[in-house]
mmCIF file of C-alpha atoms in Angstrom:
data_model
loop_
_atom_site.group_PDB
_atom_site.id
_atom_site.type_symbol
_atom_site.label_atom_id
_atom_site.label_comp_id
_atom_site.label_asym_id
_atom_site.label_seq_id
_atom_site.Cartn_x
_atom_site.Cartn_y
_atom_site.Cartn_z
ATOM 1 C CA UNK A 350 -8.325 -25.271 54.338
ATOM 2 C CA UNK A 351 -9.518 -28.319 52.428
ATOM 3 C CA UNK A 352 -7.761 -29.044 49.169
ATOM 4 C CA UNK A 353 -8.622 -31.433 46.395
ATOM 5 C CA UNK A 354 -5.861 -32.819 44.197
ATOM 6 C CA UNK A 355 -6.707 -35.102 41.260
ATOM 7 C CA UNK A 356 -10.252 -35.149 42.613
ATOM 8 C CA UNK A 357 -9.333 -36.530 46.043
ATOM 9 C CA UNK A 358 -10.201 -34.558 49.204
ATOM 10 C CA UNK A 359 -7.417 -33.909 51.689
ATOM 11 C CA UNK A 360 -6.831 -31.574 54.616
ATOM 12 C CA UNK A 361 -3.371 -29.985 54.076
ATOM 13 C CA UNK A 362 -2.419 -33.396 52.660
ATOM 14 C CA UNK A 363 -2.793 -34.937 56.143
ATOM 15 C CA UNK A 364 -5.096 -37.647 54.889
ATOM 16 C CA UNK A 365 -2.737 -38.438 52.049
ATOM 17 C CA UNK A 366 0.250 -38.680 54.371
ATOM 18 C CA UNK A 367 -1.646 -40.822 56.865
ATOM 19 C CA UNK A 368 -2.887 -43.237 54.206
ATOM 20 C CA UNK A 369 0.471 -43.505 52.494
ATOM 21 C CA UNK A 370 2.093 -44.122 55.855
ATOM 22 C CA UNK A 371 -0.407 -46.951 56.430
ATOM 23 C CA UNK A 372 0.313 -48.315 52.968
ATOM 24 C CA UNK A 373 4.026 -48.109 53.655
ATOM 25 C CA UNK A 374 3.524 -50.058 56.852
ATOM 26 C CA UNK A 375 1.727 -52.824 54.978
ATOM 27 C CA UNK A 376 4.330 -52.865 52.219
ATOM 28 C CA UNK A 377 7.111 -53.116 54.775
ATOM 29 C CA UNK A 378 5.906 -56.607 55.596
ATOM 30 C CA UNK A 379 6.801 -57.722 52.091
ATOM 31 C CA UNK A 380 10.280 -58.851 51.022
ATOM 32 C CA UNK A 381 10.576 -56.041 48.465
ATOM 33 C CA UNK A 382 10.608 -53.395 51.201
ATOM 34 C CA UNK A 383 12.954 -50.504 50.442
ATOM 35 C CA UNK A 384 14.695 -51.113 53.734
ATOM 36 C CA UNK A 385 14.931 -54.898 53.395
ATOM 37 C CA UNK A 386 18.406 -56.237 53.979
ATOM 38 C CA UNK A 387 17.800 -59.966 53.665
ATOM 39 C CA UNK A 388 20.495 -61.878 51.745
ATOM 40 C CA UNK A 389 20.051 -61.570 47.994
ATOM 41 C CA UNK A 390 17.907 -58.441 48.085
ATOM 42 C CA UNK A 391 19.027 -55.012 46.878
ATOM 43 C CA UNK A 392 20.828 -53.237 49.640
ATOM 44 C CA UNK A 393 21.941 -56.452 51.329
ATOM 45 C CA UNK A 394 25.173 -56.105 53.313
ATOM 46 C CA UNK A 395 28.138 -55.955 50.986
ATOM 47 C CA UNK A 396 26.087 -55.501 47.811
ATOM 48 C CA UNK A 397 26.512 -51.985 46.418
ATOM 49 C CA UNK A 398 24.228 -50.728 43.690
ATOM 50 C CA UNK A 399 24.819 -47.498 41.786
ATOM 51 C CA UNK A 400 21.880 -45.912 39.929
ATOM 52 C CA UNK A 401 22.158 -42.887 37.663
ATOM 53 C CA UNK A 402 19.469 -40.574 36.358
ATOM 54 C CA UNK A 403 19.216 -37.284 34.522
ATOM 55 C CA UNK A 404 16.585 -34.815 33.419
ATOM 56 C CA UNK A 405 14.288 -32.061 34.603
ATOM 57 C CA UNK A 406 15.617 -29.257 36.775
ATOM 58 C CA UNK A 407 12.073 -28.501 38.042
ATOM 59 C CA UNK A 408 12.098 -31.390 40.605
ATOM 60 C CA UNK A 409 15.883 -31.566 41.088
ATOM 61 C CA UNK A 410 15.953 -30.172 44.657
ATOM 62 C CA UNK A 411 13.360 -32.745 45.734
ATOM 63 C CA UNK A 412 14.889 -35.683 43.868
ATOM 64 C CA UNK A 413 18.329 -34.949 45.267
ATOM 65 C CA UNK A 414 16.872 -34.701 48.775
ATOM 66 C CA UNK A 415 14.924 -37.932 48.353
ATOM 67 C CA UNK A 416 17.950 -39.833 47.084
ATOM 68 C CA UNK A 417 20.173 -38.517 49.866
ATOM 69 C CA UNK A 418 17.645 -39.487 52.538
ATOM 70 C CA UNK A 419 17.119 -42.898 50.961
ATOM 71 C CA UNK A 420 20.869 -43.488 50.929
ATOM 72 C CA UNK A 421 21.031 -42.725 54.665
ATOM 73 C CA UNK A 422 18.561 -45.550 55.274
ATOM 74 C CA UNK A 423 20.049 -47.816 52.598
ATOM 75 C CA UNK A 424 23.806 -47.077 52.467
ATOM 76 C CA UNK A 425 24.458 -49.674 49.758
ATOM 77 C CA UNK A 426 22.134 -47.929 47.283
ATOM 78 C CA UNK A 427 23.773 -44.892 45.692
ATOM 79 C CA UNK A 428 21.589 -42.759 43.383
ATOM 80 C CA UNK A 429 22.974 -39.849 41.384
ATOM 81 C CA UNK A 430 20.789 -37.339 39.564
ATOM 82 C CA UNK A 431 21.958 -34.729 37.059
ATOM 83 C CA UNK A 432 19.784 -31.656 36.552
ATOM 84 C CA UNK A 433 20.231 -31.248 32.785
ATOM 85 C CA UNK A 434 16.717 -30.300 31.664
ATOM 86 C CA UNK A 435 13.829 -32.451 30.470
ATOM 87 C CA UNK A 436 14.961 -32.504 26.842
ATOM 88 C CA UNK A 437 18.421 -33.829 27.646
ATOM 89 C CA UNK A 438 16.963 -36.218 30.228
ATOM 90 C CA UNK A 439 14.579 -37.776 27.698
ATOM 91 C CA UNK A 440 17.401 -38.091 25.156
ATOM 92 C CA UNK A 441 19.679 -39.821 27.656
ATOM 93 C CA UNK A 442 16.842 -42.131 28.690
ATOM 94 C CA UNK A 443 16.176 -43.107 25.066
ATOM 95 C CA UNK A 444 19.917 -43.564 24.475
ATOM 96 C CA UNK A 445 20.108 -45.866 27.546
ATOM 97 C CA UNK A 446 22.992 -43.908 29.077
ATOM 98 C CA UNK A 447 21.104 -43.576 32.388
ATOM 99 C CA UNK A 448 19.023 -45.912 34.542
ATOM 100 C CA UNK A 449 16.117 -43.466 34.629
ATOM 101 C CA UNK A 450 15.119 -40.170 33.098
ATOM 102 C CA UNK A 451 13.015 -37.299 34.390
ATOM 103 C CA UNK A 452 10.760 -34.878 32.532
ATOM 104 C CA UNK A 453 8.129 -32.214 33.154
ATOM 105 C CA UNK A 454 6.582 -32.930 29.736
ATOM 106 C CA UNK A 455 4.957 -36.300 28.974
ATOM 107 C CA UNK A 456 6.661 -38.388 26.306
ATOM 108 C CA UNK A 457 5.563 -37.535 22.789
ATOM 109 C CA UNK A 458 4.555 -40.186 20.256
ATOM 110 C CA UNK A 459 7.764 -39.454 18.357
ATOM 111 C CA UNK A 460 9.832 -40.033 21.498
ATOM 112 C CA UNK A 461 7.944 -43.263 22.243
ATOM 113 C CA UNK A 462 8.744 -44.514 18.737
ATOM 114 C CA UNK A 463 12.449 -44.061 19.507
ATOM 115 C CA UNK A 464 12.235 -46.172 22.676
ATOM 116 C CA UNK A 465 14.532 -49.235 22.463
ATOM 117 C CA UNK A 466 12.393 -52.341 21.885
ATOM 118 C CA UNK A 467 14.552 -54.574 24.096
ATOM 119 C CA UNK A 468 13.574 -52.377 27.067
ATOM 120 C CA UNK A 469 9.876 -53.283 26.808
ATOM 121 C CA UNK A 470 7.787 -50.138 27.252
ATOM 122 C CA UNK A 471 8.687 -46.810 28.841
ATOM 123 C CA UNK A 472 7.083 -46.207 32.229
ATOM 124 C CA UNK A 473 6.063 -42.586 32.848
ATOM 125 C CA UNK A 474 5.389 -42.112 36.550
ATOM 126 C CA UNK A 475 4.274 -38.824 38.170
ATOM 127 C CA UNK A 476 6.202 -38.096 41.343
ATOM 128 C CA UNK A 477 5.193 -34.594 42.431
ATOM 129 C CA UNK A 478 3.799 -31.290 41.201
ATOM 130 C CA UNK A 479 4.572 -27.639 41.638
ATOM 131 C CA UNK A 480 3.908 -24.054 40.598
ATOM 132 C CA UNK A 481 5.871 -21.985 38.092
ATOM 133 C CA UNK A 482 6.320 -18.429 39.275
ATOM 134 C CA UNK A 483 7.318 -15.107 37.759
ATOM 135 C CA UNK A 484 10.414 -14.314 39.821
ATOM 136 C CA UNK A 485 11.577 -10.722 39.416
ATOM 137 C CA UNK A 486 14.318 -8.330 40.485
ATOM 138 C CA UNK A 487 12.874 -4.895 41.167
ATOM 139 C CA UNK A 488 14.191 -3.401 44.427
ATOM 140 C CA UNK A 489 11.524 -1.621 46.438
ATOM 141 C CA UNK A 490 8.632 -3.233 44.583
ATOM 142 C CA UNK A 491 7.103 -6.011 46.653
ATOM 143 C CA UNK A 492 3.930 -7.976 45.934
ATOM 144 C CA UNK A 493 3.934 -6.997 42.267
ATOM 145 C CA UNK A 494 0.576 -7.742 40.646
ATOM 146 C CA UNK A 495 0.488 -8.836 37.012
ATOM 147 C CA UNK A 496 -2.715 -9.135 35.022
ATOM 148 C CA UNK A 497 -2.901 -11.737 32.277
ATOM 149 C CA UNK A 498 -2.523 -8.964 29.728
ATOM 150 C CA UNK A 499 0.598 -7.744 31.531
ATOM 151 C CA UNK A 500 2.456 -11.034 31.832
ATOM 152 C CA UNK A 501 1.411 -12.081 28.328
ATOM 153 C CA UNK A 502 2.771 -8.752 27.065
ATOM 154 C CA UNK A 503 6.060 -9.235 28.908
ATOM 155 C CA UNK A 504 6.579 -12.738 27.451
ATOM 156 C CA UNK A 505 5.592 -11.532 23.983
ATOM 157 C CA UNK A 506 7.888 -8.512 24.140
ATOM 158 C CA UNK A 507 5.059 -5.979 23.801
ATOM 159 C CA UNK A 508 5.584 -4.524 27.280
ATOM 160 C CA UNK A 509 9.124 -3.195 27.515
ATOM 161 C CA UNK A 510 9.400 -1.064 30.691
ATOM 162 C CA UNK A 511 8.264 -1.554 34.262
ATOM 163 C CA UNK A 512 6.154 1.604 34.370
ATOM 164 C CA UNK A 513 4.053 0.522 31.387
ATOM 165 C CA UNK A 514 0.359 1.397 31.988
ATOM 166 C CA UNK A 515 -0.613 -2.296 31.755
ATOM 167 C CA UNK A 516 1.512 -2.937 34.850
ATOM 168 C CA UNK A 517 0.923 0.384 36.626
ATOM 169 C CA UNK A 518 -2.872 0.151 36.617
ATOM 170 C CA UNK A 519 -2.801 -3.031 38.725
ATOM 171 C CA UNK A 520 -0.234 -1.575 41.147
ATOM 172 C CA UNK A 521 -1.683 1.765 42.318
ATOM 173 C CA UNK A 522 0.571 3.763 44.622
ATOM 174 C CA UNK A 523 3.631 1.733 43.670
ATOM 175 C CA UNK A 524 6.603 3.696 42.336
ATOM 176 C CA UNK A 525 7.373 1.637 39.250
ATOM 177 C CA UNK A 526 10.668 2.663 37.601
ATOM 178 C CA UNK A 527 11.218 3.373 33.919
ATOM 179 C CA UNK A 528 13.595 0.406 33.900
ATOM 180 C CA UNK A 529 13.737 -1.832 30.808
ATOM 181 C CA UNK A 530 12.229 -5.271 31.368
ATOM 182 C CA UNK A 531 14.674 -8.148 30.850
ATOM 183 C CA UNK A 532 12.635 -11.311 30.294
ATOM 184 C CA UNK A 533 14.677 -14.416 31.178
ATOM 185 C CA UNK A 534 13.672 -17.731 29.625
ATOM 186 C CA UNK A 535 15.211 -21.175 29.308
ATOM 187 C CA UNK A 536 17.832 -21.764 26.629
ATOM 188 C CA UNK A 537 17.782 -25.575 26.927
ATOM 189 C CA UNK A 538 15.110 -28.142 26.111
ATOM 190 C CA UNK A 539 12.936 -27.767 29.167
ATOM 191 C CA UNK A 540 9.839 -29.331 30.677
ATOM 192 C CA UNK A 541 9.465 -26.134 32.686
ATOM 193 C CA UNK A 542 9.234 -24.305 29.356
ATOM 194 C CA UNK A 543 6.706 -26.906 28.190
ATOM 195 C CA UNK A 544 4.460 -26.144 31.178
ATOM 196 C CA UNK A 545 4.971 -22.380 30.857
ATOM 197 C CA UNK A 546 4.335 -22.168 27.099
ATOM 198 C CA UNK A 547 1.296 -24.447 27.328
ATOM 199 C CA UNK A 548 -0.120 -21.883 29.742
ATOM 200 C CA UNK A 549 0.804 -18.948 27.495
ATOM 201 C CA UNK A 550 -0.821 -20.682 24.533
ATOM 202 C CA UNK A 551 -4.029 -21.111 26.532
ATOM 203 C CA UNK A 552 -4.040 -17.729 28.306
ATOM 204 C CA UNK A 553 -2.530 -15.275 25.804
ATOM 205 C CA UNK A 554 -4.567 -14.641 22.617
ATOM 206 C CA UNK A 555 -1.590 -13.026 20.853
ATOM 207 C CA UNK A 556 0.947 -15.744 21.711
ATOM 208 C CA UNK A 557 2.460 -16.982 18.434
ATOM 209 C CA UNK A 558 5.400 -19.191 19.495
ATOM 210 C CA UNK A 559 3.395 -22.314 20.322
ATOM 211 C CA UNK A 560 4.104 -24.730 23.157
ATOM 212 C CA UNK A 561 6.927 -27.183 23.709
ATOM 213 C CA UNK A 562 10.162 -27.952 25.522
ATOM 214 C CA UNK A 563 11.846 -25.459 23.185
ATOM 215 C CA UNK A 564 10.224 -22.533 21.350
ATOM 216 C CA UNK A 565 11.401 -19.579 19.291
ATOM 217 C CA UNK A 566 11.114 -16.818 21.878
ATOM 218 C CA UNK A 567 9.984 -13.402 20.608
ATOM 219 C CA UNK A 568 12.002 -11.592 23.269
ATOM 220 C CA UNK A 569 14.366 -12.045 26.182
ATOM 221 C CA UNK A 570 17.607 -13.701 27.227
ATOM 222 C CA UNK A 571 18.190 -17.438 27.627
ATOM 223 C CA UNK A 572 19.666 -19.292 30.605
ATOM 224 C CA UNK A 573 20.184 -22.989 31.246
ATOM 225 C CA UNK A 574 18.048 -24.798 33.796
ATOM 226 C CA UNK A 575 15.897 -23.433 36.596
ATOM 227 C CA UNK A 576 19.246 -22.776 38.253
ATOM 228 C CA UNK A 577 20.437 -20.578 35.386
ATOM 229 C CA UNK A 578 17.217 -18.562 35.121
ATOM 230 C CA UNK A 579 17.248 -18.029 38.887
ATOM 231 C CA UNK A 580 20.838 -16.759 38.806
ATOM 232 C CA UNK A 581 20.231 -14.512 35.803
ATOM 233 C CA UNK A 582 17.200 -12.869 37.411
ATOM 234 C CA UNK A 583 19.130 -12.344 40.638
ATOM 235 C CA UNK A 584 22.025 -10.711 38.783
ATOM 236 C CA UNK A 585 19.952 -8.422 36.537
ATOM 237 C CA UNK A 586 18.014 -5.480 37.946
ATOM 238 C CA UNK A 587 14.750 -5.200 36.044
ATOM 239 C CA UNK A 588 14.715 -8.898 35.148
ATOM 240 C CA UNK A 589 11.762 -11.280 35.348
ATOM 241 C CA UNK A 590 11.704 -14.976 34.501
ATOM 242 C CA UNK A 591 9.783 -18.202 35.080
ATOM 243 C CA UNK A 592 11.146 -20.680 37.618
ATOM 244 C CA UNK A 593 9.810 -23.446 39.805
ATOM 245 C CA UNK A 594 8.441 -22.206 43.144
ATOM 246 C CA UNK A 595 11.002 -24.134 45.216
ATOM 247 C CA UNK A 596 13.911 -22.331 43.507
ATOM 248 C CA UNK A 597 12.349 -18.904 44.027
ATOM 249 C CA UNK A 598 11.544 -19.590 47.661
ATOM 250 C CA UNK A 599 14.930 -21.104 48.442
ATOM 251 C CA UNK A 600 16.655 -18.055 46.941
ATOM 252 C CA UNK A 601 14.280 -15.589 48.655
ATOM 253 C CA UNK A 602 13.268 -14.079 45.334
ATOM 254 C CA UNK A 603 10.371 -11.704 44.750
ATOM 255 C CA UNK A 604 7.429 -13.524 43.154
ATOM 256 C CA UNK A 605 4.599 -11.806 41.283
ATOM 257 C CA UNK A 606 0.959 -12.256 42.260
ATOM 258 C CA UNK A 607 -0.724 -13.158 38.967
ATOM 259 C CA UNK A 608 -4.261 -13.190 37.608
ATOM 260 C CA UNK A 609 -5.959 -16.528 36.963
ATOM 261 C CA UNK A 610 -8.660 -17.470 34.477
ATOM 262 C CA UNK A 611 -11.388 -16.551 36.968
ATOM 263 C CA UNK A 612 -9.960 -13.033 37.178
ATOM 264 C CA UNK A 613 -8.574 -13.340 40.698
ATOM 265 C CA UNK A 614 -5.009 -12.422 41.705
ATOM 266 C CA UNK A 615 -3.346 -15.461 43.247
ATOM 267 C CA UNK A 616 -0.214 -15.660 45.379
ATOM 268 C CA UNK A 617 2.042 -18.591 44.448
ATOM 269 C CA UNK A 618 2.151 -21.170 47.236
ATOM 270 C CA UNK A 619 1.478 -24.921 47.511
ATOM 271 C CA UNK A 620 -2.183 -24.503 48.532
ATOM 272 C CA UNK A 621 -3.140 -22.439 45.489
ATOM 273 C CA UNK A 622 -1.091 -24.750 43.269
ATOM 274 C CA UNK A 623 -2.999 -27.760 44.579
ATOM 275 C CA UNK A 624 -6.276 -25.994 43.790
ATOM 276 C CA UNK A 625 -5.174 -25.760 40.167
ATOM 277 C CA UNK A 626 -5.478 -29.520 39.744
ATOM 278 C CA UNK A 627 -8.634 -29.868 41.795
ATOM 279 C CA UNK A 628 -11.063 -32.321 40.229
ATOM 280 C CA UNK A 629 -8.718 -33.342 37.412
ATOM 281 C CA UNK A 630 -8.889 -36.990 36.430
ATOM 282 C CA UNK A 631 -5.553 -38.639 35.853
ATOM 283 C CA UNK A 632 -5.325 -40.564 32.535
ATOM 284 C CA UNK A 633 -4.069 -44.119 32.214
ATOM 285 C CA UNK A 634 -0.612 -43.002 31.081
ATOM 286 C CA UNK A 635 -0.471 -40.442 33.947
ATOM 287 C CA UNK A 636 0.050 -37.617 31.410
ATOM 288 C CA UNK A 637 -2.117 -35.005 33.117
ATOM 289 C CA UNK A 638 -1.895 -31.438 31.796
ATOM 290 C CA UNK A 639 -3.870 -28.475 33.161
ATOM 291 C CA UNK A 640 -2.644 -25.497 31.102
ATOM 292 C CA UNK A 641 -5.129 -22.915 32.423
ATOM 293 C CA UNK A 642 -7.130 -24.100 35.460
ATOM 294 C CA UNK A 643 -10.606 -22.718 36.030
ATOM 295 C CA UNK A 644 -10.735 -22.762 39.843
ATOM 296 C CA UNK A 645 -11.547 -19.487 41.583
ATOM 297 C CA UNK A 646 -8.508 -19.759 43.861
ATOM 298 C CA UNK A 647 -6.303 -21.805 41.538
ATOM 299 C CA UNK A 648 -2.788 -20.625 40.811
ATOM 300 C CA UNK A 649 -2.704 -20.558 37.004
ATOM 301 C CA UNK A 650 0.670 -22.113 36.087
ATOM 302 C CA UNK A 651 1.107 -25.591 37.557
ATOM 303 C CA UNK A 652 2.602 -28.817 36.270
ATOM 304 C CA UNK A 653 3.480 -32.366 37.215
ATOM 305 C CA UNK A 654 6.835 -34.036 36.781
ATOM 306 C CA UNK A 655 7.495 -37.649 35.832
ATOM 307 C CA UNK A 656 10.204 -40.268 36.288
ATOM 308 C CA UNK A 657 10.936 -42.365 33.195
ATOM 309 C CA UNK A 658 11.769 -46.007 33.888
ATOM 310 C CA UNK A 659 12.442 -49.004 31.684
ATOM 311 C CA UNK A 660 10.103 -51.967 31.783
ATOM 312 C CA UNK A 661 13.107 -54.234 31.249
ATOM 313 C CA UNK A 662 16.360 -53.879 33.197
ATOM 314 C CA UNK A 663 19.391 -56.093 32.538
ATOM 315 C CA UNK A 664 20.396 -56.134 36.202
ATOM 316 C CA UNK A 665 17.785 -57.704 38.530
ATOM 317 C CA UNK A 666 19.210 -56.038 41.642
ATOM 318 C CA UNK A 667 19.102 -52.624 39.958
ATOM 319 C CA UNK A 668 15.529 -53.227 38.787
ATOM 320 C CA UNK A 669 14.420 -54.092 42.316
ATOM 321 C CA UNK A 670 16.302 -51.123 43.763
ATOM 322 C CA UNK A 671 14.593 -48.742 41.324
ATOM 323 C CA UNK A 672 11.177 -50.077 42.334
ATOM 324 C CA UNK A 673 12.060 -49.753 46.007
ATOM 325 C CA UNK A 674 13.283 -46.172 45.656
ATOM 326 C CA UNK A 675 10.130 -45.000 43.870
ATOM 327 C CA UNK A 676 7.893 -46.787 46.358
ATOM 328 C CA UNK A 677 9.787 -45.224 49.274
ATOM 329 C CA UNK A 678 9.576 -41.733 47.762
ATOM 330 C CA UNK A 679 5.820 -41.988 47.268
ATOM 331 C CA UNK A 680 5.061 -43.628 50.607
ATOM 332 C CA UNK A 681 7.580 -41.948 52.910
ATOM 333 C CA UNK A 682 8.863 -38.906 51.032
ATOM 334 C CA UNK A 683 5.861 -36.572 51.379
ATOM 335 C CA UNK A 684 7.387 -34.628 54.250
ATOM 336 C CA UNK A 685 10.381 -33.672 52.094
ATOM 337 C CA UNK A 686 8.118 -32.590 49.228
ATOM 338 C CA UNK A 687 6.081 -30.375 51.559
ATOM 339 C CA UNK A 688 9.202 -28.971 53.200
ATOM 340 C CA UNK A 689 10.602 -27.863 49.826
ATOM 341 C CA UNK A 690 7.312 -26.464 48.504
ATOM 342 C CA UNK A 691 6.295 -29.278 46.148
ATOM 343 C CA UNK A 692 2.943 -31.079 46.016
ATOM 344 C CA UNK A 693 2.885 -34.658 47.311
ATOM 345 C CA UNK A 694 0.676 -37.032 45.350
ATOM 346 C CA UNK A 695 -2.398 -38.109 47.311
ATOM 347 C CA UNK A 696 -2.517 -41.715 48.440
ATOM 348 C CA UNK A 697 -4.928 -42.972 45.807
ATOM 349 C CA UNK A 698 -2.719 -41.676 43.011
ATOM 350 C CA UNK A 699 0.563 -42.767 44.575
ATOM 351 C CA UNK A 700 -0.842 -46.279 45.017
ATOM 352 C CA UNK A 701 -1.686 -46.393 41.282
ATOM 353 C CA UNK A 702 1.883 -45.377 40.515
ATOM 354 C CA UNK A 703 3.278 -47.992 42.911
ATOM 355 C CA UNK A 704 1.068 -50.618 41.264
ATOM 356 C CA UNK A 705 2.519 -49.654 37.872
ATOM 357 C CA UNK A 706 5.964 -50.639 39.197
ATOM 358 C CA UNK A 707 4.844 -54.276 39.021
ATOM 359 C CA UNK A 708 5.348 -54.156 35.256
ATOM 360 C CA UNK A 709 9.109 -53.738 35.703
ATOM 361 C CA UNK A 710 10.815 -57.073 35.102
ATOM 362 C CA UNK A 711 14.271 -58.468 34.468
ATOM 363 C CA UNK A 712 15.308 -58.831 30.821
ATOM 364 C CA UNK A 713 14.992 -62.304 29.329
ATOM 365 C CA UNK A 714 18.127 -64.405 29.410
ATOM 366 C CA UNK A 715 19.582 -62.658 32.475
#
């Protein structure tokens, strides 16, 4: 199958991986290589650097895997990441209590205005993408199909039981129980919620709650993080909630097949998620949003996730280490993204992101 992500043609990402591997090989000749251990460079023998970050739960499994693998290759670089949600991650980034933030929602103008001037400008760098799925707990009901009207009705609170005609008509022959539907949503400020509600706003004519990292939900129960929603769905028979694909797959959860804008029912998996962003042109600030993709085979709820870095760091070794980590993740981390069910950035896009790292500099007077 040939996929096109951000308008670039790849074959199961093979071309992207091959090109980024080539780029990584060229970069490795330079002194800023992530694995460089020359005296005076980050990661040199005896020089330990600790980096802390916090934010989105959407990419947390991948970020934690990346940072663990990077540490194996560079034992002196220790990176910790707290999965606290995009809202809290942005706040900590703006408050300068972390070395980097992470969010599934691009920075707003209001958030940019709060950015500390001594840090230069905020850098918003896409690292990966993924699908949001409707994970559900309904024993004996596999491959549940949900029309747009059905999943809009569930999120809006209009559809209250599993045997509602709006659900039953798309699942002929399935013994749907008269079980109350428990809709599980995020209780914290969440980029996952931002992606999900942007889709609802585009796809559901009756949706009234708007779109954002936090909304006033018309129905349901709240849980913190992708982790919390996953656990709540697992513990509650009759529950359904939105979580990132990697969480649902890792926990072997049932995932609904949902209807896209073209009217087709699409199974959530990385290939259909990649189709959702086919042909999209990435803007200068990397803030790409595709709330309701038009592709015939596109999975309808897909988002990117971004790292937030400072343009100015007080510590030159930490600044160089941050640049090295991001470059390594984008040039050598694709296999971990694919393994966990995320979408690697194609080479052309990852090279633009790597080029943006050149704007990171050491604060004046240091």
